[in-house]
Amino acid sequence: MRDYYRDFLIRNWEAGDRTRAAAVISYVLSEYGLGWEPKGADKDVLQVEEHYLATGGEFWVIEHQTQIVGTGAYYPVQRGEKAVEIRKMYLLPSVRGLGLGKYLLQQLEAAIAARGFQQIWIETASVLVEAVKLYESNGYKPATGVETKRCDRVYVKSLRYGQ
């Protein structure tokens, strides 16, 4: 992946991004009063090769003037039919409200569909108000079965029938 949205570069994660990507995610979590869990829900950020690249997923970073300002990722899950879970979709406060989140979600969906997956799952927390609004306004339907402790919402979207 290498794409631009305005003057933001969306590209594949590289090993040198590990610390900076983790810092973005940790910062956004703390902004909303959620804990960074390097041995739990966030260990995938520190082990991208194992959790994403080796499983058929992807992990992207968003750069602005050489600084990482956001992340977005997905990997296959055993949750539905040919399903993936979108994870680690975070943007720093300074780059929110520009349409970047919606564009990132659309690009993730396009990449997922191109790989033949049929369902997308997303877990989030109610306190992430902007994320909840984004998912609900882009066709994600509430579901059940939250698996991550700090999350209290789960959504699913079908990619079948050309959606």
GROMACS .gro file of C-alpha atoms in nm:
model
  163
    1MET     CA    1   0.000   0.000   0.000
    2ARG     CA    2   0.121   0.342  -0.092
    3ASP     CA    3  -0.146   0.605  -0.134
    4TYR     CA    4  -0.203   0.972  -0.065
    5TYR     CA    5  -0.491   1.160   0.090
    6ARG     CA    6  -0.421   1.531   0.055
    7ASP     CA    7  -0.067   1.562   0.191
    8PHE     CA    8  -0.087   1.245   0.399
    9LEU     CA    9   0.101   0.935   0.290
   10ILE     CA   10  -0.065   0.602   0.370
   11ARG     CA   11   0.187   0.323   0.341
   12ASN     CA   12   0.274  -0.026   0.457
   13TRP     CA   13   0.422  -0.058   0.802
   14GLU     CA   14   0.799  -0.114   0.820
   15ALA     CA   15   0.998  -0.251   1.114
   16GLY     CA   16   1.138   0.095   1.185
   17ASP     CA   17   0.781   0.218   1.251
   18ARG     CA   18   0.722  -0.008   1.551
   19THR     CA   19   0.797   0.243   1.828
   20ARG     CA   20   0.638   0.544   1.656
   21ALA     CA   21   0.319   0.355   1.564
   22ALA     CA   22   0.291   0.223   1.920
   23ALA     CA   23   0.335   0.578   2.053
   24VAL     CA   24   0.046   0.708   1.838
   25ILE     CA   25  -0.186   0.431   1.956
   26SER     CA   26  -0.083   0.468   2.320
   27TYR     CA   27  -0.138   0.845   2.303
   28VAL     CA   28  -0.488   0.817   2.153
   29LEU     CA   29  -0.589   0.550   2.404
   30SER     CA   30  -0.474   0.768   2.695
   31GLU     CA   31  -0.658   1.068   2.547
   32TYR     CA   32  -0.982   0.872   2.594
   33GLY     CA   33  -0.892   0.726   2.932
   34LEU     CA   34  -0.817   0.379   2.792
   35GLY     CA   35  -0.509   0.186   2.893
   36TRP     CA   36  -0.218   0.082   2.670
   37GLU     CA   37  -0.188  -0.296   2.703
   38PRO     CA   38   0.149  -0.409   2.557
   39LYS     CA   39   0.102  -0.762   2.694
   40GLY     CA   40  -0.268  -0.777   2.609
   41ALA     CA   41  -0.487  -0.600   2.353
   42ASP     CA   42  -0.193  -0.406   2.208
   43LYS     CA   43   0.073  -0.677   2.178
   44ASP     CA   44  -0.014  -0.701   1.807
   45VAL     CA   45   0.129  -0.350   1.757
   46LEU     CA   46   0.462  -0.464   1.896
   47GLN     CA   47   0.449  -0.790   1.695
   48VAL     CA   48   0.313  -0.673   1.359
   49GLU     CA   49   0.506  -0.938   1.164
   50GLU     CA   50   0.347  -1.221   1.362
   51HIS     CA   51  -0.008  -1.087   1.402
   52TYR     CA   52  -0.062  -0.918   1.066
   53LEU     CA   53   0.197  -0.992   0.799
   54ALA     CA   54   0.226  -1.366   0.869
   55THR     CA   55  -0.151  -1.417   0.886
   56GLY     CA   56  -0.250  -1.250   0.559
   57GLY     CA   57  -0.335  -0.913   0.711
   58GLU     CA   58  -0.191  -0.568   0.658
   59PHE     CA   59  -0.077  -0.289   0.889
   60TRP     CA   60  -0.055   0.064   0.753
   61VAL     CA   61   0.081   0.389   0.891
   62ILE     CA   62  -0.022   0.740   0.796
   63GLU     CA   63   0.256   0.995   0.767
   64HIS     CA   64   0.241   1.372   0.754
   65GLN     CA   65   0.570   1.553   0.699
   66THR     CA   66   0.763   1.235   0.796
   67GLN     CA   67   0.576   1.201   1.127
   68ILE     CA   68   0.345   0.906   1.190
   69VAL     CA   69   0.004   1.053   1.271
   70GLY     CA   70  -0.215   0.745   1.240
   71THR     CA   71  -0.247   0.372   1.189
   72GLY     CA   72  -0.491   0.123   1.041
   73ALA     CA   73  -0.476  -0.254   1.010
   74TYR     CA   74  -0.668  -0.576   0.961
   75TYR     CA   75  -0.616  -0.948   0.988
   76PRO     CA   76  -0.823  -1.261   0.919
   77VAL     CA   77  -1.040  -1.390   1.205
   78GLN     CA   78  -1.238  -1.706   1.269
   79ARG     CA   79  -1.554  -1.512   1.339
   80GLY     CA   80  -1.767  -1.526   1.030
   81GLU     CA   81  -1.749  -1.631   0.670
   82LYS     CA   82  -1.416  -1.526   0.512
   83ALA     CA   83  -1.388  -1.259   0.780
   84VAL     CA   84  -1.133  -1.004   0.893
   85GLU     CA   85  -1.117  -0.765   1.183
   86ILE     CA   86  -1.014  -0.404   1.131
   87ARG     CA   87  -0.785  -0.307   1.417
   88LYS     CA   88  -0.567  -0.025   1.536
   89MET     CA   89  -0.742   0.249   1.342
   90TYR     CA   90  -0.617   0.555   1.528
   91LEU     CA   91  -0.551   0.916   1.429
   92LEU     CA   92  -0.383   1.183   1.638
   93PRO     CA   93  -0.616   1.471   1.738
   94SER     CA   94  -0.431   1.716   1.512
   95VAL     CA   95  -0.538   1.528   1.196
   96ARG     CA   96  -0.898   1.448   1.283
   97GLY     CA   97  -1.191   1.617   1.111
   98LEU     CA   98  -1.023   1.626   0.768
   99GLY     CA   99  -1.192   1.320   0.618
  100LEU     CA  100  -0.879   1.112   0.668
  101GLY     CA  101  -1.052   0.854   0.890
  102LYS     CA  102  -1.328   0.793   0.637
  103TYR     CA  103  -1.075   0.768   0.355
  104LEU     CA  104  -0.862   0.526   0.556
  105LEU     CA  105  -1.166   0.309   0.632
  106GLN     CA  106  -1.262   0.305   0.263
  107GLN     CA  107  -0.909   0.206   0.161
  108LEU     CA  108  -0.900  -0.073   0.420
  109GLU     CA  109  -1.236  -0.200   0.293
  110ALA     CA  110  -1.114  -0.192  -0.068
  111ALA     CA  111  -0.798  -0.387   0.021
  112ILE     CA  112  -1.002  -0.639   0.220
  113ALA     CA  113  -1.253  -0.688  -0.063
  114ALA     CA  114  -0.972  -0.724  -0.319
  115ARG     CA  115  -0.837  -1.015  -0.115
  116GLY     CA  116  -1.173  -1.193  -0.132
  117PHE     CA  117  -1.287  -1.146   0.226
  118GLN     CA  118  -1.662  -1.115   0.278
  119GLN     CA  119  -1.711  -0.981   0.630
  120ILE     CA  120  -1.545  -0.710   0.836
  121TRP     CA  121  -1.564  -0.702   1.215
  122ILE     CA  122  -1.465  -0.407   1.431
  123GLU     CA  123  -1.448  -0.381   1.808
  124THR     CA  124  -1.443  -0.040   1.971
  125ALA     CA  125  -1.531   0.144   2.289
  126SER     CA  126  -1.826   0.381   2.335
  127VAL     CA  127  -1.589   0.655   2.456
  128LEU     CA  128  -1.433   0.661   2.107
  129VAL     CA  129  -1.730   0.869   1.990
  130GLU     CA  130  -1.580   0.969   1.655
  131ALA     CA  131  -1.497   0.607   1.571
  132VAL     CA  132  -1.845   0.485   1.660
  133LYS     CA  133  -2.000   0.757   1.441
  134LEU     CA  134  -1.764   0.672   1.153
  135TYR     CA  135  -1.845   0.300   1.161
  136GLU     CA  136  -2.220   0.349   1.197
  137SER     CA  137  -2.233   0.604   0.912
  138ASN     CA  138  -2.041   0.365   0.685
  139GLY     CA  139  -2.269   0.063   0.703
  140TYR     CA  140  -2.140  -0.120   1.009
  141LYS     CA  141  -2.415  -0.289   1.208
  142PRO     CA  142  -2.408  -0.356   1.582
  143ALA     CA  143  -2.334  -0.719   1.668
  144THR     CA  144  -2.255  -0.917   1.981
  145GLY     CA  145  -1.951  -1.098   2.113
  146VAL     CA  146  -1.697  -0.839   2.228
  147GLU     CA  147  -1.362  -1.013   2.279
  148THR     CA  148  -1.139  -0.724   2.392
  149LYS     CA  149  -1.174  -0.614   2.757
  150ARG     CA  150  -1.155  -0.239   2.699
  151CYS     CA  151  -1.415  -0.255   2.419
  152ASP     CA  152  -1.791  -0.255   2.470
  153ARG     CA  153  -1.911  -0.247   2.109
  154VAL     CA  154  -1.870  -0.479   1.814
  155TYR     CA  155  -1.977  -0.411   1.456
  156VAL     CA  156  -1.997  -0.618   1.140
  157LYS     CA  157  -2.029  -0.530   0.772
  158SER     CA  158  -2.085  -0.764   0.483
  159LEU     CA  159  -1.891  -0.707   0.161
  160ARG     CA  160  -2.105  -0.943  -0.046
  161TYR     CA  161  -2.336  -0.827  -0.325
  162GLY     CA  162  -2.100  -0.553  -0.432
  163GLN     CA  163  -2.130  -0.349  -0.114
   0.00000   0.00000   0.00000
